[in-house]
mmCIF file of the C-alpha atoms, coordinates in Angstrom:
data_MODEL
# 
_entry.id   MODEL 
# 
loop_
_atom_site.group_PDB 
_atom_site.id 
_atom_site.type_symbol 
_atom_site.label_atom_id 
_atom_site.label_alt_id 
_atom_site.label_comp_id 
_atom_site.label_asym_id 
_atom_site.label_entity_id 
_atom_site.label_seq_id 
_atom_site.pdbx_PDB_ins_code 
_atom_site.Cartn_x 
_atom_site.Cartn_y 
_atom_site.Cartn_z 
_atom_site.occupancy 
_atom_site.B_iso_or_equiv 
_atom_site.pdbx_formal_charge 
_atom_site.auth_seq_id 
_atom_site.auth_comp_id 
_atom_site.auth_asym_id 
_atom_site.auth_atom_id 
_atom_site.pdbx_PDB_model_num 
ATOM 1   C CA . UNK A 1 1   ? 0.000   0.000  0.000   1.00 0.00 ? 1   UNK A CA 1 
ATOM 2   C CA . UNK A 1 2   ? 1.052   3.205  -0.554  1.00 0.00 ? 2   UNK A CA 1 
ATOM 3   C CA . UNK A 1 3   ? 0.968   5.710  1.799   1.00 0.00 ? 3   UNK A CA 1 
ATOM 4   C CA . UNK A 1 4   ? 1.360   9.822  1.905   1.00 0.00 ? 4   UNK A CA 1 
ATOM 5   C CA . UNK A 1 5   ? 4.870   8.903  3.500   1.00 0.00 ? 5   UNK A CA 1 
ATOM 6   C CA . UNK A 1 6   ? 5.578   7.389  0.491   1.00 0.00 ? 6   UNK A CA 1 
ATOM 7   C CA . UNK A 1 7   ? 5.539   10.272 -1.826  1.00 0.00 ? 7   UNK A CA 1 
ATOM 8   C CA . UNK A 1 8   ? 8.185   12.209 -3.162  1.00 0.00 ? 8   UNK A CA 1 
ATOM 9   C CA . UNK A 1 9   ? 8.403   15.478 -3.756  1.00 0.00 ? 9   UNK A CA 1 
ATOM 10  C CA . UNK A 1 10  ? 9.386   16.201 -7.224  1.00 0.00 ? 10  UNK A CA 1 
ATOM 11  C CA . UNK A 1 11  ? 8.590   12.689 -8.323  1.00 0.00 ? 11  UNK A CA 1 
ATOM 12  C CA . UNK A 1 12  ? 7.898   12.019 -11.805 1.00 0.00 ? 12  UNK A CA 1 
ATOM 13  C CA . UNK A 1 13  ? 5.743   9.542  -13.995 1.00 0.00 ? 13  UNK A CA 1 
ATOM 14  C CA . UNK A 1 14  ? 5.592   8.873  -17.691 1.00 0.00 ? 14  UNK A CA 1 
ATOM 15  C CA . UNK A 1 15  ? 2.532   6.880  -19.297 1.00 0.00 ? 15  UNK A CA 1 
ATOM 16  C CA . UNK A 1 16  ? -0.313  6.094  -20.805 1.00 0.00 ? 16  UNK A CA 1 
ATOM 17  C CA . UNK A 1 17  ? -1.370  5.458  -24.644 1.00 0.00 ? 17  UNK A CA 1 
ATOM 18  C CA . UNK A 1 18  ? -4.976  6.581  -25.354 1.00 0.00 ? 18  UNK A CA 1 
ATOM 19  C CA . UNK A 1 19  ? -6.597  6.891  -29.185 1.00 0.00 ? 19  UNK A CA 1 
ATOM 20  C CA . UNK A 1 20  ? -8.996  8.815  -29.788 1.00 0.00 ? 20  UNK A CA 1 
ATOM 21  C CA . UNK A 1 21  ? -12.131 7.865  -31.674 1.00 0.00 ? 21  UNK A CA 1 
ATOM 22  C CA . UNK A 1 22  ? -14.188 10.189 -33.057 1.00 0.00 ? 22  UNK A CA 1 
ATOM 23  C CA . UNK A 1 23  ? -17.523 7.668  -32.141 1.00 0.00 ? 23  UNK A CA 1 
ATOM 24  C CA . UNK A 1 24  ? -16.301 8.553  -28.929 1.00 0.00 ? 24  UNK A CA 1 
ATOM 25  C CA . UNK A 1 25  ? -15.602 11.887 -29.131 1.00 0.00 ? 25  UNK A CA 1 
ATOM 26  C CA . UNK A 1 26  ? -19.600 12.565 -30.742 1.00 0.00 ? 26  UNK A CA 1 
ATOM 27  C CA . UNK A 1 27  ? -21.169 9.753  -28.378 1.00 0.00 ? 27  UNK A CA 1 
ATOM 28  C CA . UNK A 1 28  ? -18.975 12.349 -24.871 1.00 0.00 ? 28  UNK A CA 1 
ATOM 29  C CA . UNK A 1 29  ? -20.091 15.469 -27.037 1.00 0.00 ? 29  UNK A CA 1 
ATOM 30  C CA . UNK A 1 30  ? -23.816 14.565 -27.061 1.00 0.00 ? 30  UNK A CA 1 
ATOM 31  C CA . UNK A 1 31  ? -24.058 13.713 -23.629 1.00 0.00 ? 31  UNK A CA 1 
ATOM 32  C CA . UNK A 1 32  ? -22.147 16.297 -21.685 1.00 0.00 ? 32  UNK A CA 1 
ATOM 33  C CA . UNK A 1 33  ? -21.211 19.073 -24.537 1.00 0.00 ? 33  UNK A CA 1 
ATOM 34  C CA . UNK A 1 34  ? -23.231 19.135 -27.177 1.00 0.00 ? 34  UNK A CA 1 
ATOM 35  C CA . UNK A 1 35  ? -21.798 22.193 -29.029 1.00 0.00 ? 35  UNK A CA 1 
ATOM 36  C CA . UNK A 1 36  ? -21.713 21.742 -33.059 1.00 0.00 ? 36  UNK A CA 1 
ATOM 37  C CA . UNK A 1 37  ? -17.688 21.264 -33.280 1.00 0.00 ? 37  UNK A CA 1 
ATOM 38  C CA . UNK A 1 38  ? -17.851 18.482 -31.142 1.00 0.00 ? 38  UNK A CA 1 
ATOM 39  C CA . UNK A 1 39  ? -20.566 17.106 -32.885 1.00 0.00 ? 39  UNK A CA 1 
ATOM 40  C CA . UNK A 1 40  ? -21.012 17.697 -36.937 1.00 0.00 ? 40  UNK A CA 1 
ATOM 41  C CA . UNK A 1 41  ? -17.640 18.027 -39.024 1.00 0.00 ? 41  UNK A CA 1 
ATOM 42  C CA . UNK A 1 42  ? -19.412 20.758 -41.801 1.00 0.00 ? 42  UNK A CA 1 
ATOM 43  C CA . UNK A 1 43  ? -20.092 23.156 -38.602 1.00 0.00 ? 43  UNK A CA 1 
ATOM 44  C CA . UNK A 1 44  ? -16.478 21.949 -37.256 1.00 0.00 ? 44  UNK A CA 1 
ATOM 45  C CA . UNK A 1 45  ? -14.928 23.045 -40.107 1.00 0.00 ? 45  UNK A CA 1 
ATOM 46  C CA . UNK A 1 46  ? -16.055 26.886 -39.988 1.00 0.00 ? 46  UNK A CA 1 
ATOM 47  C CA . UNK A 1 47  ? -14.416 27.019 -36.456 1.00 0.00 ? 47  UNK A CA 1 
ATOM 48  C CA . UNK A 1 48  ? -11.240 28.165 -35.403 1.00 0.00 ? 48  UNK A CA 1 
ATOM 49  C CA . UNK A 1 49  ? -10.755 23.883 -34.729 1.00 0.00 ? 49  UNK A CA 1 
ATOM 50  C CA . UNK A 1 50  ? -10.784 23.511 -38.334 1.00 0.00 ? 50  UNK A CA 1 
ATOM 51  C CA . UNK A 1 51  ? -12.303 19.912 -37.872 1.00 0.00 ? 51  UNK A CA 1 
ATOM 52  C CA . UNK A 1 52  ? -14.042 18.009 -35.062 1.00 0.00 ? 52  UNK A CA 1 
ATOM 53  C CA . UNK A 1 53  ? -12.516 18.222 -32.050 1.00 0.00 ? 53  UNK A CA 1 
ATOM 54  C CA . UNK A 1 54  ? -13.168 16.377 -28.121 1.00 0.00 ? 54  UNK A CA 1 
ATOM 55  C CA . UNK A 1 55  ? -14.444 18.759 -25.866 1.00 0.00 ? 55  UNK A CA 1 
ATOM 56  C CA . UNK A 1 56  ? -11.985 19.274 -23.026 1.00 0.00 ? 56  UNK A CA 1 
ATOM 57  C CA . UNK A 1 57  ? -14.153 17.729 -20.505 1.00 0.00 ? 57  UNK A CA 1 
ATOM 58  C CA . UNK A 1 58  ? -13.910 14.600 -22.217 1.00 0.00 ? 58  UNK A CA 1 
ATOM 59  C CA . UNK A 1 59  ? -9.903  15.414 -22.664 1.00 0.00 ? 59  UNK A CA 1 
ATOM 60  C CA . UNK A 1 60  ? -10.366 15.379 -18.668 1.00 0.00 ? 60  UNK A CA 1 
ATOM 61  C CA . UNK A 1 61  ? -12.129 12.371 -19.048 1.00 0.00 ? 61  UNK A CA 1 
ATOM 62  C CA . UNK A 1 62  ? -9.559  10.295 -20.881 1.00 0.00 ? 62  UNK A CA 1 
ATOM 63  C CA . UNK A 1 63  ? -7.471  11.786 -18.932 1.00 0.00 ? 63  UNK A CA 1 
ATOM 64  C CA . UNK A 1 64  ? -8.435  10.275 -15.609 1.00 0.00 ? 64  UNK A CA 1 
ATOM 65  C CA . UNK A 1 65  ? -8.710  7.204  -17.620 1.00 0.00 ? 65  UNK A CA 1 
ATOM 66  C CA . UNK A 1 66  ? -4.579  7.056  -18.068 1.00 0.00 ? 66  UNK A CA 1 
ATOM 67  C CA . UNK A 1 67  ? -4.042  7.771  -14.722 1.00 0.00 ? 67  UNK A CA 1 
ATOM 68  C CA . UNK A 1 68  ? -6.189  4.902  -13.178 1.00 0.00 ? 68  UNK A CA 1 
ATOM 69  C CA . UNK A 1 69  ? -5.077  2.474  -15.517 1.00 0.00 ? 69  UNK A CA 1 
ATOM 70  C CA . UNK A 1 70  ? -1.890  3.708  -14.544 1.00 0.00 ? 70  UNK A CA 1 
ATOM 71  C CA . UNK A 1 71  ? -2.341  2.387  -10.854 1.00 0.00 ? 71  UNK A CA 1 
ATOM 72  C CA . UNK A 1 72  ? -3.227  -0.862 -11.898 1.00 0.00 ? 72  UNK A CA 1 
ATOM 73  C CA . UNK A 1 73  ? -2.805  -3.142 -9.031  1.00 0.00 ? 73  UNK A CA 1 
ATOM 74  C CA . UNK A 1 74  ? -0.135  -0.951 -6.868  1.00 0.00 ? 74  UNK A CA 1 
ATOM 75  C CA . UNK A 1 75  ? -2.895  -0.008 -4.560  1.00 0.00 ? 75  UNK A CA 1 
ATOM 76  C CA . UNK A 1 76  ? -2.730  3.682  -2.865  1.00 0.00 ? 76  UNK A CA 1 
ATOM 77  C CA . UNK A 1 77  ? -4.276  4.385  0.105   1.00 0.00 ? 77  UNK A CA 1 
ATOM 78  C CA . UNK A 1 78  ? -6.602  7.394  -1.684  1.00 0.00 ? 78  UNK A CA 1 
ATOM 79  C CA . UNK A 1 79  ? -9.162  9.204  0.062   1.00 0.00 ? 79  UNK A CA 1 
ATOM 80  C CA . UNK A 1 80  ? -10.316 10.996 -3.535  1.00 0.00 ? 80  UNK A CA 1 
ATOM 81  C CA . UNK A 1 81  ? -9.783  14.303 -4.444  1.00 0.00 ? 81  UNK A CA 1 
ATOM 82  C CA . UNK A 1 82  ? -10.807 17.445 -3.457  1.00 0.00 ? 82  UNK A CA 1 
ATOM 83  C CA . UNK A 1 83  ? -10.608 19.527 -6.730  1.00 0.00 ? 83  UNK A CA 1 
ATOM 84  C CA . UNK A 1 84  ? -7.943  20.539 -10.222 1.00 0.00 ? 84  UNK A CA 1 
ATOM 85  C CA . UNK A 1 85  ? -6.275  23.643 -9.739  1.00 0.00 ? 85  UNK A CA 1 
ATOM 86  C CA . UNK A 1 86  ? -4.635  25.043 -13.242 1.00 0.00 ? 86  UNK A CA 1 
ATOM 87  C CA . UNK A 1 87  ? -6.618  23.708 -15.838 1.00 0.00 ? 87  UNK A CA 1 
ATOM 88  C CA . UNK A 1 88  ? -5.602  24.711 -19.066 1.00 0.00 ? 88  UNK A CA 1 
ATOM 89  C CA . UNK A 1 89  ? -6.342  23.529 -22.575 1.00 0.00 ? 89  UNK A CA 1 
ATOM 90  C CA . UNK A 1 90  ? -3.761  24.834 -24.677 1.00 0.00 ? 90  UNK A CA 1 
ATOM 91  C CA . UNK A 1 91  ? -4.583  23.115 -28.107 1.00 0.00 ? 91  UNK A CA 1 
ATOM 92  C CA . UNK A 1 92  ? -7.237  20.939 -29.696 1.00 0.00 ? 92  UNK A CA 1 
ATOM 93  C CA . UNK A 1 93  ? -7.718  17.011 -29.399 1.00 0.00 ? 93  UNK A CA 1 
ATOM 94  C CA . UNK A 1 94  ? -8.771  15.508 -32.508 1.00 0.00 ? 94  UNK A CA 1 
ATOM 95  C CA . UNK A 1 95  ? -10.236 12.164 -33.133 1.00 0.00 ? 95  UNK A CA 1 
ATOM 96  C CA . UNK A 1 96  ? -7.279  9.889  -34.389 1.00 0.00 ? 96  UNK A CA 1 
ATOM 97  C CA . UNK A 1 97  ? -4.953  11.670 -31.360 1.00 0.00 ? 97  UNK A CA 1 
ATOM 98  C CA . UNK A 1 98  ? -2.738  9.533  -29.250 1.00 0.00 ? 98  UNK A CA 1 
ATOM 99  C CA . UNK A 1 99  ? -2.563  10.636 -25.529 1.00 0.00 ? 99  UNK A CA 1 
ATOM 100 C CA . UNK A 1 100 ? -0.152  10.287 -22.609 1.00 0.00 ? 100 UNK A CA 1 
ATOM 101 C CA . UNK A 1 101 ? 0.580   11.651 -19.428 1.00 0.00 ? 101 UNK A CA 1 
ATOM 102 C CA . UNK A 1 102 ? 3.751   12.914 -17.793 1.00 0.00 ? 102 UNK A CA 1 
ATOM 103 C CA . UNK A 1 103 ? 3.071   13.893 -13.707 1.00 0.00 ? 103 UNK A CA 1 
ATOM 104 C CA . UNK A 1 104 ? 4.952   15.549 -11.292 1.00 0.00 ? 104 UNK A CA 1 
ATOM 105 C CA . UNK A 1 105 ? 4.538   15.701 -7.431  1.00 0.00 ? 105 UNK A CA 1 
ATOM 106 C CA . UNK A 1 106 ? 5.096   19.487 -6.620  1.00 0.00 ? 106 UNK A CA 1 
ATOM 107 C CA . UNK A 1 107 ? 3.725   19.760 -2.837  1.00 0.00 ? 107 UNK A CA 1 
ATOM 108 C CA . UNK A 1 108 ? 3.385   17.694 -0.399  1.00 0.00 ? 108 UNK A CA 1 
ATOM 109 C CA . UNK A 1 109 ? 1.383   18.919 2.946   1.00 0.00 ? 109 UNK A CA 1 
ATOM 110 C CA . UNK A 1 110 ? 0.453   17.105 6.334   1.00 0.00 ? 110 UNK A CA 1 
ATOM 111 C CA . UNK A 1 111 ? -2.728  17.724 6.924   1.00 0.00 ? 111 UNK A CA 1 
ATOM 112 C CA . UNK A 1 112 ? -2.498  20.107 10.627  1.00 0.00 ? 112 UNK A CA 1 
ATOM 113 C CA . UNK A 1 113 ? -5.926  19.127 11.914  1.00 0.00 ? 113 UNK A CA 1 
ATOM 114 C CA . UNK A 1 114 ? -6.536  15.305 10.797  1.00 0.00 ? 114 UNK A CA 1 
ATOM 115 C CA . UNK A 1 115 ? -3.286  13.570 11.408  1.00 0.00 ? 115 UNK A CA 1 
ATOM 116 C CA . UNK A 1 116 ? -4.470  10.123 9.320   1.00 0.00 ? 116 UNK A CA 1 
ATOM 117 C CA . UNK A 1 117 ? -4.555  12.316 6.083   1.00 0.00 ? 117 UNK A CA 1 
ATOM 118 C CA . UNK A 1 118 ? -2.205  14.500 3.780   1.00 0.00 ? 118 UNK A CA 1 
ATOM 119 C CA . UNK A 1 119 ? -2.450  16.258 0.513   1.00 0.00 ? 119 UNK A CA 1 
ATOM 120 C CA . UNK A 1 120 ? -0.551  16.439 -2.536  1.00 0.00 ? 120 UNK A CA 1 
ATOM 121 C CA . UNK A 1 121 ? -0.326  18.029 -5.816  1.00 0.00 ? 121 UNK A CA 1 
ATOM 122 C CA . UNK A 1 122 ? 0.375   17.147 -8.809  1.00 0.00 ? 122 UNK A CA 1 
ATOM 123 C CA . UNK A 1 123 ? 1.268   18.604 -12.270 1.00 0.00 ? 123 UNK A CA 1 
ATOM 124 C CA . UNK A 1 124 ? -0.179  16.698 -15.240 1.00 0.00 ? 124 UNK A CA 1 
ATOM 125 C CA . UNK A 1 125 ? 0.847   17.524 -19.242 1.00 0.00 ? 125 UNK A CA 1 
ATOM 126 C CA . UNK A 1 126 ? -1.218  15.539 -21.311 1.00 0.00 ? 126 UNK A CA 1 
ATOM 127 C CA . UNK A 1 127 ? 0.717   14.796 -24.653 1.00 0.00 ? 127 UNK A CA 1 
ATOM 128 C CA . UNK A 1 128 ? -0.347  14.108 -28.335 1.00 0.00 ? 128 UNK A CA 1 
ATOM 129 C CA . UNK A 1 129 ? 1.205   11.728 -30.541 1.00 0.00 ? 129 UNK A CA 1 
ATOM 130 C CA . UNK A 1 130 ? 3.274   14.439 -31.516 1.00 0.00 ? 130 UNK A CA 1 
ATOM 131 C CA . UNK A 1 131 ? 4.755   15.218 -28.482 1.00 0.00 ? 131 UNK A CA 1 
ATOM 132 C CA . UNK A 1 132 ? 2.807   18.636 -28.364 1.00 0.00 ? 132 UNK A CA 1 
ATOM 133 C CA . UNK A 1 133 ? 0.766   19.698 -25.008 1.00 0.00 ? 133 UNK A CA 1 
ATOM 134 C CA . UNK A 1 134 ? -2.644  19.537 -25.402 1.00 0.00 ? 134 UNK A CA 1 
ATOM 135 C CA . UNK A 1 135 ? -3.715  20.162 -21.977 1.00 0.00 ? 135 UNK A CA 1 
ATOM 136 C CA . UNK A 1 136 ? -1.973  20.761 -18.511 1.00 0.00 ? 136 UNK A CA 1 
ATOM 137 C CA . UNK A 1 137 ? -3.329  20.455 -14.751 1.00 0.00 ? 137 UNK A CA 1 
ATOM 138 C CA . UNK A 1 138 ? -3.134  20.718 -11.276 1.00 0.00 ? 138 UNK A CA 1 
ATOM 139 C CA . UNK A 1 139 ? -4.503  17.965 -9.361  1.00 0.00 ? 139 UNK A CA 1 
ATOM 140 C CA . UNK A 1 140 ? -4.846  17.768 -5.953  1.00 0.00 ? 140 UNK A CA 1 
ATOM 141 C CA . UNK A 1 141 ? -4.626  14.158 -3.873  1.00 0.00 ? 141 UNK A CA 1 
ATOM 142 C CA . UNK A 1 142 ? -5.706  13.310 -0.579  1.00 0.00 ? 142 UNK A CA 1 
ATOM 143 C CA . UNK A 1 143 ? -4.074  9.954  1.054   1.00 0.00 ? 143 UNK A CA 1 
ATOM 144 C CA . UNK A 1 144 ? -4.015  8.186  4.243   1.00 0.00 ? 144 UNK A CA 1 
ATOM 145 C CA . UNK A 1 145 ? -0.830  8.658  6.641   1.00 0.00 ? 145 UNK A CA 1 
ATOM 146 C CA . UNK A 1 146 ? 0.540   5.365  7.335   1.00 0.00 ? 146 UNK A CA 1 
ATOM 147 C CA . UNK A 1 147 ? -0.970  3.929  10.004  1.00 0.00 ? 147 UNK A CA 1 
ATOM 148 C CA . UNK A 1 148 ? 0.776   3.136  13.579  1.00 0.00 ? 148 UNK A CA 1 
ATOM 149 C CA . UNK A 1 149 ? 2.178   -0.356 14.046  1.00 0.00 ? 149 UNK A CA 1 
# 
C-alpha cells in the first residue's frame, strides 16, 4: 500500500497510450457538450478547430482514464480528491490523437488538523502523438498517513 509517507516530492511519472475515436468523441459530445464542433464536421470546419474536435471535458475524461489504468494493481491508500487547480487547454484534441501523461509531485502537505490524512499536488501535461501539449493540470490528492504499528 502506498501511503502519503511514500511520496516524493518532485517525483515524476511517464505513461499512458490513449486513441482517440471520433464515435467517442460525438457519443462524450452529445451527452455532456453538445456544441456543433464536437458534434457535426461541416459546422467543425467553420471554427477556429478547423475539424471536429473532443471537448476538453472529455480530454479530462480520458485523462483520468490514463491515470487509473496507470495504478493498476499498486494499490494507494486514496481518500479521492478534493478539486484541479490550473486547468488549461492549450490546443485541440482531434479524433485519431494519441494521448499520454507525464506527472509531477510538486507539494506535499500534512494535513495540521486530521493527522491520518495529507495532501498532494500534482502537475499533469497531457501529450499528443506528436509530443505537443494539449492540456496541462493541477490535481490535488488526498491519502491516508501510514498507520501506527
Amino acid at each position: 500500500m502506498r501511503y502519503f509517507e511514500d511520496i516524493e516530492l518532485g517525483e515524476k511519472a511517464s505513461f499512458g497510450h490513449y486513441e482517440v475515436t471520433r464515435d467517442e468523441v460525438i457519443a462524450f459530445a452529445s451527452l455532456y457538450d453538445p456544441q456543433p464542433f464536437h458534434l457535426d464536421d461541416e459546422a467543425a470546419a467553420k471554427t477556429f478547430f478547423g475539424r471536429l474536435s473532443a471537448s476538453g471535458w472529455h480530454s479530462c475524461a480520458m485523462t483520468m482514464r490514463m491515470i487509473v489504468d496507470n495504478m493498476g494493481d499498486k494499490k494507494q491508500a486514496s481518500l479521492g480528491s478534493p478539486g484541479v487547480d490550473e486547468l488549461r487547454w492549450l490546443k485541440p484534441v482531434y479524433p485519431g490523437d494519441t494521448l499520454r501523461c507525464e506527472t509531477e509531485i510538486v507539494e506535499k502537505t500534512p494535513s495540521r488538523s486530521r493527522p491520518e490524512m495529507g495532501s498532494f499536488k500534482s502537475k499533469i501535461t497531457v501529450f499528443n502523438q506528436d509530443d505537443e501539449p494539449v492540456m496541462t493540470l493541477k490535481t490535488i490528492g488526498l491519502i491516508r498517513t501510514r498507520p501506527a504499528e
